[in-house]
Amino acid sequence: KQEVTQIPAALSVPEGENLVLNCSFTDSAIYNLQWFRQDPGKGLTSLLLIQSSQREQTSGRLNASLDKSSGRSTLYIAASQPGDSATYLCAVTGSGGSYIPTFGRGTSLIVHP
Amino acid sequence: DAGVIQSPRHEVTEMGQEVTLRCKPISGHDYLFWYRQTMMRGLELLIYFNNNVPIDDSGMPEDRFSAKMPNASFSTLKIQPSEPRDSAVYFCASSSTRGAPRETQYFGPGTRLLVL
């Protein structure tokens, strides 16, 4: 059974710092990996999706990498801003026809001015 | 597009009552997912549909839960009878295997359910 772990569980940084959020998964036979953002009391917003054949994806100040063999993904946020404060979740979708995504518990990020 | 629409946004009910949650996916999407989120267990997939057909309902906690998708634009999740431990935020999400970006999941705002 796929298990997804996110470290750290919580992070507080001053504005302007570059930071890295980590996601690890136990079964490397994945179809894709997706990073989401969740604001308090809201739904999830997709940030980046990496297919299993890809190594990274970029969107603005965000860069996500994927290393399937080691079962790891990182989300890099450059020049963090208070508006980046949210919970970040990663989700892994299995291969072999299974479309069931497994979510990590998330990293709660606070960027203070 | 208005995105994934869920109703109601909030629901407070008493134990034993029937609860029906509704979802309208993004037009043209062929996958629909129902999730439940709690502090204790995080985000859990309950069931998902492909082209209106239920594919995997192994996440549905017990027989009190049922889900239907009578057409491509509407799905319901029903809890009968409801129990306090069902209190959670229920999300609906949809995705498409056609066009771009493929397979990105789009979430609705959720229904906050409180069972007293």
mmCIF file with all atom_site columns, C-alpha atoms in Angstrom:
data_model
loop_
_atom_site.group_PDB
_atom_site.id
_atom_site.type_symbol
_atom_site.label_atom_id
_atom_site.label_alt_id
_atom_site.label_comp_id
_atom_site.label_asym_id
_atom_site.label_entity_id
_atom_site.label_seq_id
_atom_site.pdbx_PDB_ins_code
_atom_site.Cartn_x
_atom_site.Cartn_y
_atom_site.Cartn_z
_atom_site.occupancy
_atom_site.B_iso_or_equiv
_atom_site.pdbx_formal_charge
_atom_site.auth_seq_id
_atom_site.auth_comp_id
_atom_site.auth_asym_id
_atom_site.auth_atom_id
_atom_site.pdbx_PDB_model_num
ATOM 1   C CA . LYS A 1 1   ? 0.000   0.000  0.000   1.00 0.00 ? 1   LYS A CA 1
ATOM 2   C CA . GLN A 1 2   ? 1.352   3.392  -0.992  1.00 0.00 ? 2   GLN A CA 1
ATOM 3   C CA . GLU A 1 3   ? 2.329   5.678  1.878   1.00 0.00 ? 3   GLU A CA 1
ATOM 4   C CA . VAL A 1 4   ? 3.157   9.356  1.446   1.00 0.00 ? 4   VAL A CA 1
ATOM 5   C CA . THR A 1 5   ? 5.108   11.315 4.042   1.00 0.00 ? 5   THR A CA 1
ATOM 6   C CA . GLN A 1 6   ? 5.695   15.037 4.123   1.00 0.00 ? 6   GLN A CA 1
ATOM 7   C CA . ILE A 1 7   ? 8.447   16.672 6.106   1.00 0.00 ? 7   ILE A CA 1
ATOM 8   C CA . PRO A 1 8   ? 8.404   19.017 7.887   1.00 0.00 ? 8   PRO A CA 1
ATOM 9   C CA . ALA A 1 9   ? 4.848   19.030 9.202   1.00 0.00 ? 9   ALA A CA 1
ATOM 10  C CA . ALA A 1 10  ? 5.099   22.738 9.917   1.00 0.00 ? 10  ALA A CA 1
ATOM 11  C CA . LEU A 1 11  ? 7.437   25.494 8.885   1.00 0.00 ? 11  LEU A CA 1
ATOM 12  C CA . SER A 1 12  ? 7.716   29.161 9.819   1.00 0.00 ? 12  SER A CA 1
ATOM 13  C CA . VAL A 1 13  ? 10.084  31.407 7.874   1.00 0.00 ? 13  VAL A CA 1
ATOM 14  C CA . PRO A 1 14  ? 10.690  35.114 7.372   1.00 0.00 ? 14  PRO A CA 1
ATOM 15  C CA . GLU A 1 15  ? 9.637   36.709 4.139   1.00 0.00 ? 15  GLU A CA 1
ATOM 16  C CA . GLY A 1 16  ? 12.146  36.439 1.325   1.00 0.00 ? 16  GLY A CA 1
ATOM 17  C CA . GLU A 1 17  ? 13.598  33.055 2.198   1.00 0.00 ? 17  GLU A CA 1
ATOM 18  C CA . ASN A 1 18  ? 13.911  30.284 -0.341  1.00 0.00 ? 18  ASN A CA 1
ATOM 19  C CA . LEU A 1 19  ? 12.489  27.079 1.040   1.00 0.00 ? 19  LEU A CA 1
ATOM 20  C CA . VAL A 1 20  ? 12.083  23.406 0.246   1.00 0.00 ? 20  VAL A CA 1
ATOM 21  C CA . LEU A 1 21  ? 9.183   21.145 1.135   1.00 0.00 ? 21  LEU A CA 1
ATOM 22  C CA . ASN A 1 22  ? 9.710   17.409 0.988   1.00 0.00 ? 22  ASN A CA 1
ATOM 23  C CA . CYS A 1 23  ? 7.466   14.540 -0.024  1.00 0.00 ? 23  CYS A CA 1
ATOM 24  C CA . SER A 1 24  ? 8.441   10.877 0.044   1.00 0.00 ? 24  SER A CA 1
ATOM 25  C CA . PHE A 1 25  ? 6.515   7.815  -1.110  1.00 0.00 ? 25  PHE A CA 1
ATOM 26  C CA . THR A 1 26  ? 7.052   4.116  -0.560  1.00 0.00 ? 26  THR A CA 1
ATOM 27  C CA . ASP A 1 27  ? 6.039   2.645  -3.944  1.00 0.00 ? 27  ASP A CA 1
ATOM 28  C CA . SER A 1 28  ? 8.027   4.087  -6.837  1.00 0.00 ? 28  SER A CA 1
ATOM 29  C CA . ALA A 1 29  ? 5.653   2.677  -9.458  1.00 0.00 ? 29  ALA A CA 1
ATOM 30  C CA . ILE A 1 30  ? 3.693   5.889  -9.760  1.00 0.00 ? 30  ILE A CA 1
ATOM 31  C CA . TYR A 1 31  ? 1.798   7.461  -12.606 1.00 0.00 ? 31  TYR A CA 1
ATOM 32  C CA . ASN A 1 32  ? 2.140   11.067 -11.522 1.00 0.00 ? 32  ASN A CA 1
ATOM 33  C CA . LEU A 1 33  ? 2.693   13.303 -8.514  1.00 0.00 ? 33  LEU A CA 1
ATOM 34  C CA . GLN A 1 34  ? 0.780   16.481 -7.805  1.00 0.00 ? 34  GLN A CA 1
ATOM 35  C CA . TRP A 1 35  ? 1.434   19.346 -5.404  1.00 0.00 ? 35  TRP A CA 1
ATOM 36  C CA . PHE A 1 36  ? -1.529  21.231 -3.948  1.00 0.00 ? 36  PHE A CA 1
ATOM 37  C CA . ARG A 1 37  ? -2.059  24.284 -1.825  1.00 0.00 ? 37  ARG A CA 1
ATOM 38  C CA . GLN A 1 38  ? -4.850  24.499 0.746   1.00 0.00 ? 38  GLN A CA 1
ATOM 39  C CA . ASP A 1 39  ? -5.812  27.732 2.436   1.00 0.00 ? 39  ASP A CA 1
ATOM 40  C CA . PRO A 1 40  ? -7.656  27.533 5.768   1.00 0.00 ? 40  PRO A CA 1
ATOM 41  C CA . GLY A 1 41  ? -11.296 26.596 5.287   1.00 0.00 ? 41  GLY A CA 1
ATOM 42  C CA . LYS A 1 42  ? -10.887 26.207 1.552   1.00 0.00 ? 42  LYS A CA 1
ATOM 43  C CA . GLY A 1 43  ? -10.494 23.455 -1.003  1.00 0.00 ? 43  GLY A CA 1
ATOM 44  C CA . LEU A 1 44  ? -7.256  22.324 -2.607  1.00 0.00 ? 44  LEU A CA 1
ATOM 45  C CA . THR A 1 45  ? -5.698  24.196 -5.496  1.00 0.00 ? 45  THR A CA 1
ATOM 46  C CA . SER A 1 46  ? -3.411  22.336 -7.850  1.00 0.00 ? 46  SER A CA 1
ATOM 47  C CA . LEU A 1 47  ? 0.032   23.916 -8.165  1.00 0.00 ? 47  LEU A CA 1
ATOM 48  C CA . LEU A 1 48  ? 2.069   21.499 -10.247 1.00 0.00 ? 48  LEU A CA 1
ATOM 49  C CA . LEU A 1 49  ? 1.638   18.025 -11.709 1.00 0.00 ? 49  LEU A CA 1
ATOM 50  C CA . ILE A 1 50  ? 4.651   15.908 -12.676 1.00 0.00 ? 50  ILE A CA 1
ATOM 51  C CA . GLN A 1 51  ? 4.145   12.860 -14.856 1.00 0.00 ? 51  GLN A CA 1
ATOM 52  C CA . SER A 1 52  ? 6.252   9.811  -14.034 1.00 0.00 ? 52  SER A CA 1
ATOM 53  C CA . SER A 1 53  ? 8.389   10.384 -17.125 1.00 0.00 ? 53  SER A CA 1
ATOM 54  C CA . GLN A 1 54  ? 9.257   13.932 -16.088 1.00 0.00 ? 54  GLN A CA 1
ATOM 55  C CA . ARG A 1 55  ? 11.895  15.173 -13.662 1.00 0.00 ? 55  ARG A CA 1
ATOM 56  C CA . GLU A 1 56  ? 10.537  18.596 -12.798 1.00 0.00 ? 56  GLU A CA 1
ATOM 57  C CA . GLN A 1 57  ? 7.921   21.234 -13.415 1.00 0.00 ? 57  GLN A CA 1
ATOM 58  C CA . THR A 1 58  ? 8.065   24.972 -12.899 1.00 0.00 ? 58  THR A CA 1
ATOM 59  C CA . SER A 1 59  ? 5.431   27.636 -12.408 1.00 0.00 ? 59  SER A CA 1
ATOM 60  C CA . GLY A 1 60  ? 6.520   31.121 -11.450 1.00 0.00 ? 60  GLY A CA 1
ATOM 61  C CA . ARG A 1 61  ? 8.388   30.970 -8.147  1.00 0.00 ? 61  ARG A CA 1
ATOM 62  C CA . LEU A 1 62  ? 7.559   27.290 -7.718  1.00 0.00 ? 62  LEU A CA 1
ATOM 63  C CA . ASN A 1 63  ? 9.644   24.377 -8.873  1.00 0.00 ? 63  ASN A CA 1
ATOM 64  C CA . ALA A 1 64  ? 8.813   20.748 -8.202  1.00 0.00 ? 64  ALA A CA 1
ATOM 65  C CA . SER A 1 65  ? 11.197  17.891 -8.810  1.00 0.00 ? 65  SER A CA 1
ATOM 66  C CA . LEU A 1 66  ? 10.593  14.162 -8.921  1.00 0.00 ? 66  LEU A CA 1
ATOM 67  C CA . ASP A 1 67  ? 13.026  11.315 -8.296  1.00 0.00 ? 67  ASP A CA 1
ATOM 68  C CA . LYS A 1 68  ? 10.997  8.150  -8.742  1.00 0.00 ? 68  LYS A CA 1
ATOM 69  C CA . SER A 1 69  ? 13.829  5.753  -7.966  1.00 0.00 ? 69  SER A CA 1
ATOM 70  C CA . SER A 1 70  ? 14.371  7.214  -4.525  1.00 0.00 ? 70  SER A CA 1
ATOM 71  C CA . GLY A 1 71  ? 10.675  7.893  -3.935  1.00 0.00 ? 71  GLY A CA 1
ATOM 72  C CA . ARG A 1 72  ? 11.082  11.604 -3.387  1.00 0.00 ? 72  ARG A CA 1
ATOM 73  C CA . SER A 1 73  ? 9.730   14.906 -4.579  1.00 0.00 ? 73  SER A CA 1
ATOM 74  C CA . THR A 1 74  ? 10.569  18.422 -3.487  1.00 0.00 ? 74  THR A CA 1
ATOM 75  C CA . LEU A 1 75  ? 8.684   21.664 -3.877  1.00 0.00 ? 75  LEU A CA 1
ATOM 76  C CA . TYR A 1 76  ? 10.976  24.661 -4.012  1.00 0.00 ? 76  TYR A CA 1
ATOM 77  C CA . ILE A 1 77  ? 9.502   28.088 -3.285  1.00 0.00 ? 77  ILE A CA 1
ATOM 78  C CA . ALA A 1 78  ? 11.705  31.015 -4.198  1.00 0.00 ? 78  ALA A CA 1
ATOM 79  C CA . ALA A 1 79  ? 11.603  34.363 -2.428  1.00 0.00 ? 79  ALA A CA 1
ATOM 80  C CA . SER A 1 80  ? 8.726   33.410 -0.135  1.00 0.00 ? 80  SER A CA 1
ATOM 81  C CA . GLN A 1 81  ? 5.960   35.916 0.568   1.00 0.00 ? 81  GLN A CA 1
ATOM 82  C CA . PRO A 1 82  ? 3.310   36.149 3.313   1.00 0.00 ? 82  PRO A CA 1
ATOM 83  C CA . GLY A 1 83  ? 0.739   35.219 0.678   1.00 0.00 ? 83  GLY A CA 1
ATOM 84  C CA . ASP A 1 84  ? 2.428   31.827 0.353   1.00 0.00 ? 84  ASP A CA 1
ATOM 85  C CA . SER A 1 85  ? 1.218   30.925 3.845   1.00 0.00 ? 85  SER A CA 1
ATOM 86  C CA . ALA A 1 86  ? -0.925  27.813 3.491   1.00 0.00 ? 86  ALA A CA 1
ATOM 87  C CA . THR A 1 87  ? -0.786  24.045 3.804   1.00 0.00 ? 87  THR A CA 1
ATOM 88  C CA . TYR A 1 88  ? 0.993   22.274 0.958   1.00 0.00 ? 88  TYR A CA 1
ATOM 89  C CA . LEU A 1 89  ? 0.032   18.686 0.143   1.00 0.00 ? 89  LEU A CA 1
ATOM 90  C CA . CYS A 1 90  ? 1.508   16.227 -2.271  1.00 0.00 ? 90  CYS A CA 1
ATOM 91  C CA . ALA A 1 91  ? -0.472  13.402 -3.832  1.00 0.00 ? 91  ALA A CA 1
ATOM 92  C CA . VAL A 1 92  ? 0.828   10.349 -5.654  1.00 0.00 ? 92  VAL A CA 1
ATOM 93  C CA . THR A 1 93  ? -1.247  8.426  -8.174  1.00 0.00 ? 93  THR A CA 1
ATOM 94  C CA . GLY A 1 94  ? -0.354  4.792  -8.698  1.00 0.00 ? 94  GLY A CA 1
ATOM 95  C CA . SER A 1 95  ? 0.410   3.056  -11.955 1.00 0.00 ? 95  SER A CA 1
ATOM 96  C CA . GLY A 1 96  ? -0.999  -0.203 -13.325 1.00 0.00 ? 96  GLY A CA 1
ATOM 97  C CA . GLY A 1 97  ? -4.363  1.332  -14.105 1.00 0.00 ? 97  GLY A CA 1
ATOM 98  C CA . SER A 1 98  ? -5.070  2.449  -10.568 1.00 0.00 ? 98  SER A CA 1
ATOM 99  C CA . TYR A 1 99  ? -6.218  6.019  -10.481 1.00 0.00 ? 99  TYR A CA 1
ATOM 100 C CA . ILE A 1 100 ? -6.361  6.224  -6.731  1.00 0.00 ? 100 ILE A CA 1
ATOM 101 C CA . PRO A 1 101 ? -4.340  9.160  -5.392  1.00 0.00 ? 101 PRO A CA 1
ATOM 102 C CA . THR A 1 102 ? -2.675  8.918  -2.007  1.00 0.00 ? 102 THR A CA 1
ATOM 103 C CA . PHE A 1 103 ? -2.181  12.184 -0.150  1.00 0.00 ? 103 PHE A CA 1
ATOM 104 C CA . GLY A 1 104 ? 0.409   13.198 2.385   1.00 0.00 ? 104 GLY A CA 1
ATOM 105 C CA . ARG A 1 105 ? -0.672  14.988 5.567   1.00 0.00 ? 105 ARG A CA 1
ATOM 106 C CA . GLY A 1 106 ? 0.786   18.261 4.324   1.00 0.00 ? 106 GLY A CA 1
ATOM 107 C CA . THR A 1 107 ? 3.267   20.884 5.421   1.00 0.00 ? 107 THR A CA 1
ATOM 108 C CA . SER A 1 108 ? 1.769   23.922 7.132   1.00 0.00 ? 108 SER A CA 1
ATOM 109 C CA . LEU A 1 109 ? 3.755   26.968 6.031   1.00 0.00 ? 109 LEU A CA 1
ATOM 110 C CA . ILE A 1 110 ? 3.757   30.391 7.650   1.00 0.00 ? 110 ILE A CA 1
ATOM 111 C CA . VAL A 1 111 ? 5.725   33.192 6.023   1.00 0.00 ? 111 VAL A CA 1
ATOM 112 C CA . HIS A 1 112 ? 5.922   36.162 8.353   1.00 0.00 ? 112 HIS A CA 1
ATOM 113 C CA . PRO A 1 113 ? 6.712   39.711 7.236   1.00 0.00 ? 113 PRO A CA 1
ATOM 114 C CA . ASP B 2 1   ? -15.864 27.769 -16.150 1.00 0.00 ? 1   ASP B CA 1
ATOM 115 C CA . ALA B 2 2   ? -17.229 28.053 -12.611 1.00 0.00 ? 2   ALA B CA 1
ATOM 116 C CA . GLY B 2 3   ? -15.072 25.201 -11.374 1.00 0.00 ? 3   GLY B CA 1
ATOM 117 C CA . VAL B 2 4   ? -16.334 22.307 -9.290  1.00 0.00 ? 4   VAL B CA 1
ATOM 118 C CA . ILE B 2 5   ? -19.515 23.259 -7.460  1.00 0.00 ? 5   ILE B CA 1
ATOM 119 C CA . GLN B 2 6   ? -20.574 21.671 -4.191  1.00 0.00 ? 6   GLN B CA 1
ATOM 120 C CA . SER B 2 7   ? -23.677 22.125 -2.125  1.00 0.00 ? 7   SER B CA 1
ATOM 121 C CA . PRO B 2 8   ? -24.467 22.711 0.596   1.00 0.00 ? 8   PRO B CA 1
ATOM 122 C CA . ARG B 2 9   ? -21.350 24.488 1.858   1.00 0.00 ? 9   ARG B CA 1
ATOM 123 C CA . HIS B 2 10  ? -22.276 23.794 5.463   1.00 0.00 ? 10  HIS B CA 1
ATOM 124 C CA . GLU B 2 11  ? -24.559 21.180 6.961   1.00 0.00 ? 11  GLU B CA 1
ATOM 125 C CA . VAL B 2 12  ? -25.481 20.650 10.594  1.00 0.00 ? 12  VAL B CA 1
ATOM 126 C CA . THR B 2 13  ? -27.681 17.687 11.356  1.00 0.00 ? 13  THR B CA 1
ATOM 127 C CA . GLU B 2 14  ? -28.585 15.371 14.154  1.00 0.00 ? 14  GLU B CA 1
ATOM 128 C CA . MET B 2 15  ? -27.410 11.824 14.507  1.00 0.00 ? 15  MET B CA 1
ATOM 129 C CA . GLY B 2 16  ? -29.606 9.413  12.600  1.00 0.00 ? 16  GLY B CA 1
ATOM 130 C CA . GLN B 2 17  ? -30.652 11.866 9.916   1.00 0.00 ? 17  GLN B CA 1
ATOM 131 C CA . GLU B 2 18  ? -29.981 11.388 6.230   1.00 0.00 ? 18  GLU B CA 1
ATOM 132 C CA . VAL B 2 19  ? -27.416 13.699 4.653   1.00 0.00 ? 19  VAL B CA 1
ATOM 133 C CA . THR B 2 20  ? -27.028 14.296 0.921   1.00 0.00 ? 20  THR B CA 1
ATOM 134 C CA . LEU B 2 21  ? -24.048 16.120 -0.509  1.00 0.00 ? 21  LEU B CA 1
ATOM 135 C CA . ARG B 2 22  ? -24.053 17.315 -4.107  1.00 0.00 ? 22  ARG B CA 1
ATOM 136 C CA . CYS B 2 23  ? -21.376 17.949 -6.675  1.00 0.00 ? 23  CYS B CA 1
ATOM 137 C CA . LYS B 2 24  ? -21.258 19.380 -10.174 1.00 0.00 ? 24  LYS B CA 1
ATOM 138 C CA . PRO B 2 25  ? -17.909 18.642 -11.862 1.00 0.00 ? 25  PRO B CA 1
ATOM 139 C CA . ILE B 2 26  ? -16.208 20.814 -14.438 1.00 0.00 ? 26  ILE B CA 1
ATOM 140 C CA . SER B 2 27  ? -17.856 20.361 -17.804 1.00 0.00 ? 27  SER B CA 1
ATOM 141 C CA . GLY B 2 28  ? -16.060 17.838 -19.971 1.00 0.00 ? 28  GLY B CA 1
ATOM 142 C CA . HIS B 2 29  ? -14.187 16.135 -17.147 1.00 0.00 ? 29  HIS B CA 1
ATOM 143 C CA . ASP B 2 30  ? -14.452 12.350 -17.184 1.00 0.00 ? 30  ASP B CA 1
ATOM 144 C CA . TYR B 2 31  ? -13.274 11.581 -13.650 1.00 0.00 ? 31  TYR B CA 1
ATOM 145 C CA . LEU B 2 32  ? -14.995 12.522 -10.423 1.00 0.00 ? 32  LEU B CA 1
ATOM 146 C CA . PHE B 2 33  ? -13.681 11.921 -6.899  1.00 0.00 ? 33  PHE B CA 1
ATOM 147 C CA . TRP B 2 34  ? -15.213 12.165 -3.434  1.00 0.00 ? 34  TRP B CA 1
ATOM 148 C CA . TYR B 2 35  ? -12.841 12.820 -0.523  1.00 0.00 ? 35  TYR B CA 1
ATOM 149 C CA . ARG B 2 36  ? -13.201 13.257 3.207   1.00 0.00 ? 36  ARG B CA 1
ATOM 150 C CA . GLN B 2 37  ? -10.815 15.378 5.281   1.00 0.00 ? 37  GLN B CA 1
ATOM 151 C CA . THR B 2 38  ? -10.415 15.235 9.045   1.00 0.00 ? 38  THR B CA 1
ATOM 152 C CA . MET B 2 39  ? -7.695  16.340 11.414  1.00 0.00 ? 39  MET B CA 1
ATOM 153 C CA . MET B 2 40  ? -7.164  12.777 12.562  1.00 0.00 ? 40  MET B CA 1
ATOM 154 C CA . ARG B 2 41  ? -6.954  11.018 9.206   1.00 0.00 ? 41  ARG B CA 1
ATOM 155 C CA . GLY B 2 42  ? -6.088  13.750 6.719   1.00 0.00 ? 42  GLY B CA 1
ATOM 156 C CA . LEU B 2 43  ? -7.515  13.556 3.212   1.00 0.00 ? 43  LEU B CA 1
ATOM 157 C CA . GLU B 2 44  ? -9.017  10.199 2.257   1.00 0.00 ? 44  GLU B CA 1
ATOM 158 C CA . LEU B 2 45  ? -10.429 9.102  -1.078  1.00 0.00 ? 45  LEU B CA 1
ATOM 159 C CA . LEU B 2 46  ? -13.900 7.611  -0.636  1.00 0.00 ? 46  LEU B CA 1
ATOM 160 C CA . ILE B 2 47  ? -14.904 6.732  -4.196  1.00 0.00 ? 47  ILE B CA 1
ATOM 161 C CA . TYR B 2 48  ? -14.212 7.739  -7.758  1.00 0.00 ? 48  TYR B CA 1
ATOM 162 C CA . PHE B 2 49  ? -16.112 7.548  -11.037 1.00 0.00 ? 49  PHE B CA 1
ATOM 163 C CA . ASN B 2 50  ? -14.973 7.373  -14.622 1.00 0.00 ? 50  ASN B CA 1
ATOM 164 C CA . ASN B 2 51  ? -17.523 8.352  -17.254 1.00 0.00 ? 51  ASN B CA 1
ATOM 165 C CA . ASN B 2 52  ? -20.261 8.161  -14.589 1.00 0.00 ? 52  ASN B CA 1
ATOM 166 C CA . VAL B 2 53  ? -19.348 4.597  -13.602 1.00 0.00 ? 53  VAL B CA 1
ATOM 167 C CA . PRO B 2 54  ? -18.067 3.880  -10.085 1.00 0.00 ? 54  PRO B CA 1
ATOM 168 C CA . ILE B 2 55  ? -14.584 2.432  -10.403 1.00 0.00 ? 55  ILE B CA 1
ATOM 169 C CA . ASP B 2 56  ? -13.338 2.018  -6.848  1.00 0.00 ? 56  ASP B CA 1
ATOM 170 C CA . ASP B 2 57  ? -15.382 2.466  -3.688  1.00 0.00 ? 57  ASP B CA 1
ATOM 171 C CA . SER B 2 58  ? -12.968 0.728  -1.342  1.00 0.00 ? 58  SER B CA 1
ATOM 172 C CA . GLY B 2 59  ? -12.568 3.944  0.617   1.00 0.00 ? 59  GLY B CA 1
ATOM 173 C CA . MET B 2 60  ? -16.236 4.168  1.528   1.00 0.00 ? 60  MET B CA 1
ATOM 174 C CA . PRO B 2 61  ? -16.253 3.611  5.287   1.00 0.00 ? 61  PRO B CA 1
ATOM 175 C CA . GLU B 2 62  ? -19.355 1.432  5.545   1.00 0.00 ? 62  GLU B CA 1
ATOM 176 C CA . ASP B 2 63  ? -22.751 0.679  4.127   1.00 0.00 ? 63  ASP B CA 1
ATOM 177 C CA . ARG B 2 64  ? -24.160 3.892  5.509   1.00 0.00 ? 64  ARG B CA 1
ATOM 178 C CA . PHE B 2 65  ? -22.329 5.712  2.724   1.00 0.00 ? 65  PHE B CA 1
ATOM 179 C CA . SER B 2 66  ? -23.453 5.595  -0.898  1.00 0.00 ? 66  SER B CA 1
ATOM 180 C CA . ALA B 2 67  ? -22.583 7.621  -3.986  1.00 0.00 ? 67  ALA B CA 1
ATOM 181 C CA . LYS B 2 68  ? -24.207 7.995  -7.363  1.00 0.00 ? 68  LYS B CA 1
ATOM 182 C CA . MET B 2 69  ? -23.453 9.747  -10.603 1.00 0.00 ? 69  MET B CA 1
ATOM 183 C CA . PRO B 2 70  ? -26.608 9.675  -12.750 1.00 0.00 ? 70  PRO B CA 1
ATOM 184 C CA . ASN B 2 71  ? -25.049 11.839 -15.466 1.00 0.00 ? 71  ASN B CA 1
ATOM 185 C CA . ALA B 2 72  ? -21.824 13.587 -16.382 1.00 0.00 ? 72  ALA B CA 1
ATOM 186 C CA . SER B 2 73  ? -22.761 16.806 -14.614 1.00 0.00 ? 73  SER B CA 1
ATOM 187 C CA . PHE B 2 74  ? -24.025 15.624 -11.244 1.00 0.00 ? 74  PHE B CA 1
ATOM 188 C CA . SER B 2 75  ? -23.032 13.369 -8.372  1.00 0.00 ? 75  SER B CA 1
ATOM 189 C CA . THR B 2 76  ? -24.331 12.781 -4.866  1.00 0.00 ? 76  THR B CA 1
ATOM 190 C CA . LEU B 2 77  ? -22.823 11.351 -1.703  1.00 0.00 ? 77  LEU B CA 1
ATOM 191 C CA . LYS B 2 78  ? -25.395 10.148 0.791   1.00 0.00 ? 78  LYS B CA 1
ATOM 192 C CA . ILE B 2 79  ? -24.961 9.185  4.430   1.00 0.00 ? 79  ILE B CA 1
ATOM 193 C CA . GLN B 2 80  ? -27.860 7.321  6.011   1.00 0.00 ? 80  GLN B CA 1
ATOM 194 C CA . PRO B 2 81  ? -28.049 7.253  8.974   1.00 0.00 ? 81  PRO B CA 1
ATOM 195 C CA . SER B 2 82  ? -25.463 9.866  9.916   1.00 0.00 ? 82  SER B CA 1
ATOM 196 C CA . GLU B 2 83  ? -23.286 9.566  13.017  1.00 0.00 ? 83  GLU B CA 1
ATOM 197 C CA . PRO B 2 84  ? -21.131 12.112 14.895  1.00 0.00 ? 84  PRO B CA 1
ATOM 198 C CA . ARG B 2 85  ? -17.957 10.426 13.626  1.00 0.00 ? 85  ARG B CA 1
ATOM 199 C CA . ASP B 2 86  ? -18.996 11.365 10.080  1.00 0.00 ? 86  ASP B CA 1
ATOM 200 C CA . SER B 2 87  ? -18.301 15.016 10.897  1.00 0.00 ? 87  SER B CA 1
ATOM 201 C CA . ALA B 2 88  ? -15.681 16.182 8.422   1.00 0.00 ? 88  ALA B CA 1
ATOM 202 C CA . VAL B 2 89  ? -15.147 18.270 5.333   1.00 0.00 ? 89  VAL B CA 1
ATOM 203 C CA . TYR B 2 90  ? -16.221 16.426 2.199   1.00 0.00 ? 90  TYR B CA 1
ATOM 204 C CA . PHE B 2 91  ? -14.590 17.426 -1.062  1.00 0.00 ? 91  PHE B CA 1
ATOM 205 C CA . CYS B 2 92  ? -15.521 16.646 -4.610  1.00 0.00 ? 92  CYS B CA 1
ATOM 206 C CA . ALA B 2 93  ? -12.875 16.871 -7.338  1.00 0.00 ? 93  ALA B CA 1
ATOM 207 C CA . SER B 2 94  ? -12.831 16.282 -11.075 1.00 0.00 ? 94  SER B CA 1
ATOM 208 C CA . SER B 2 95  ? -10.189 15.750 -13.705 1.00 0.00 ? 95  SER B CA 1
ATOM 209 C CA . SER B 2 96  ? -9.840  15.033 -17.390 1.00 0.00 ? 96  SER B CA 1
ATOM 210 C CA . THR B 2 97  ? -7.741  12.574 -19.335 1.00 0.00 ? 97  THR B CA 1
ATOM 211 C CA . ARG B 2 98  ? -8.206  14.671 -22.448 1.00 0.00 ? 98  ARG B CA 1
ATOM 212 C CA . GLY B 2 99  ? -6.759  18.024 -23.292 1.00 0.00 ? 99  GLY B CA 1
ATOM 213 C CA . ALA B 2 100 ? -4.321  19.905 -21.091 1.00 0.00 ? 100 ALA B CA 1
ATOM 214 C CA . PRO B 2 101 ? -3.410  19.855 -18.321 1.00 0.00 ? 101 PRO B CA 1
ATOM 215 C CA . ARG B 2 102 ? -4.180  16.176 -18.198 1.00 0.00 ? 102 ARG B CA 1
ATOM 216 C CA . GLU B 2 103 ? -5.212  14.614 -14.936 1.00 0.00 ? 103 GLU B CA 1
ATOM 217 C CA . THR B 2 104 ? -4.832  17.693 -12.805 1.00 0.00 ? 104 THR B CA 1
ATOM 218 C CA . GLN B 2 105 ? -7.432  17.408 -10.078 1.00 0.00 ? 105 GLN B CA 1
ATOM 219 C CA . TYR B 2 106 ? -9.693  20.385 -9.512  1.00 0.00 ? 106 TYR B CA 1
ATOM 220 C CA . PHE B 2 107 ? -11.311 20.537 -6.111  1.00 0.00 ? 107 PHE B CA 1
ATOM 221 C CA . GLY B 2 108 ? -14.568 22.068 -5.045  1.00 0.00 ? 108 GLY B CA 1
ATOM 222 C CA . PRO B 2 109 ? -14.800 24.278 -1.944  1.00 0.00 ? 109 PRO B CA 1
ATOM 223 C CA . GLY B 2 110 ? -16.035 21.400 0.197   1.00 0.00 ? 110 GLY B CA 1
ATOM 224 C CA . THR B 2 111 ? -19.038 20.726 2.407   1.00 0.00 ? 111 THR B CA 1
ATOM 225 C CA . ARG B 2 112 ? -18.460 21.086 6.133   1.00 0.00 ? 112 ARG B CA 1
ATOM 226 C CA . LEU B 2 113 ? -20.609 18.490 7.839   1.00 0.00 ? 113 LEU B CA 1
ATOM 227 C CA . LEU B 2 114 ? -21.323 18.495 11.553  1.00 0.00 ? 114 LEU B CA 1
ATOM 228 C CA . VAL B 2 115 ? -23.377 15.657 12.987  1.00 0.00 ? 115 VAL B CA 1
ATOM 229 C CA . LEU B 2 116 ? -24.583 16.320 16.519  1.00 0.00 ? 116 LEU B CA 1
#
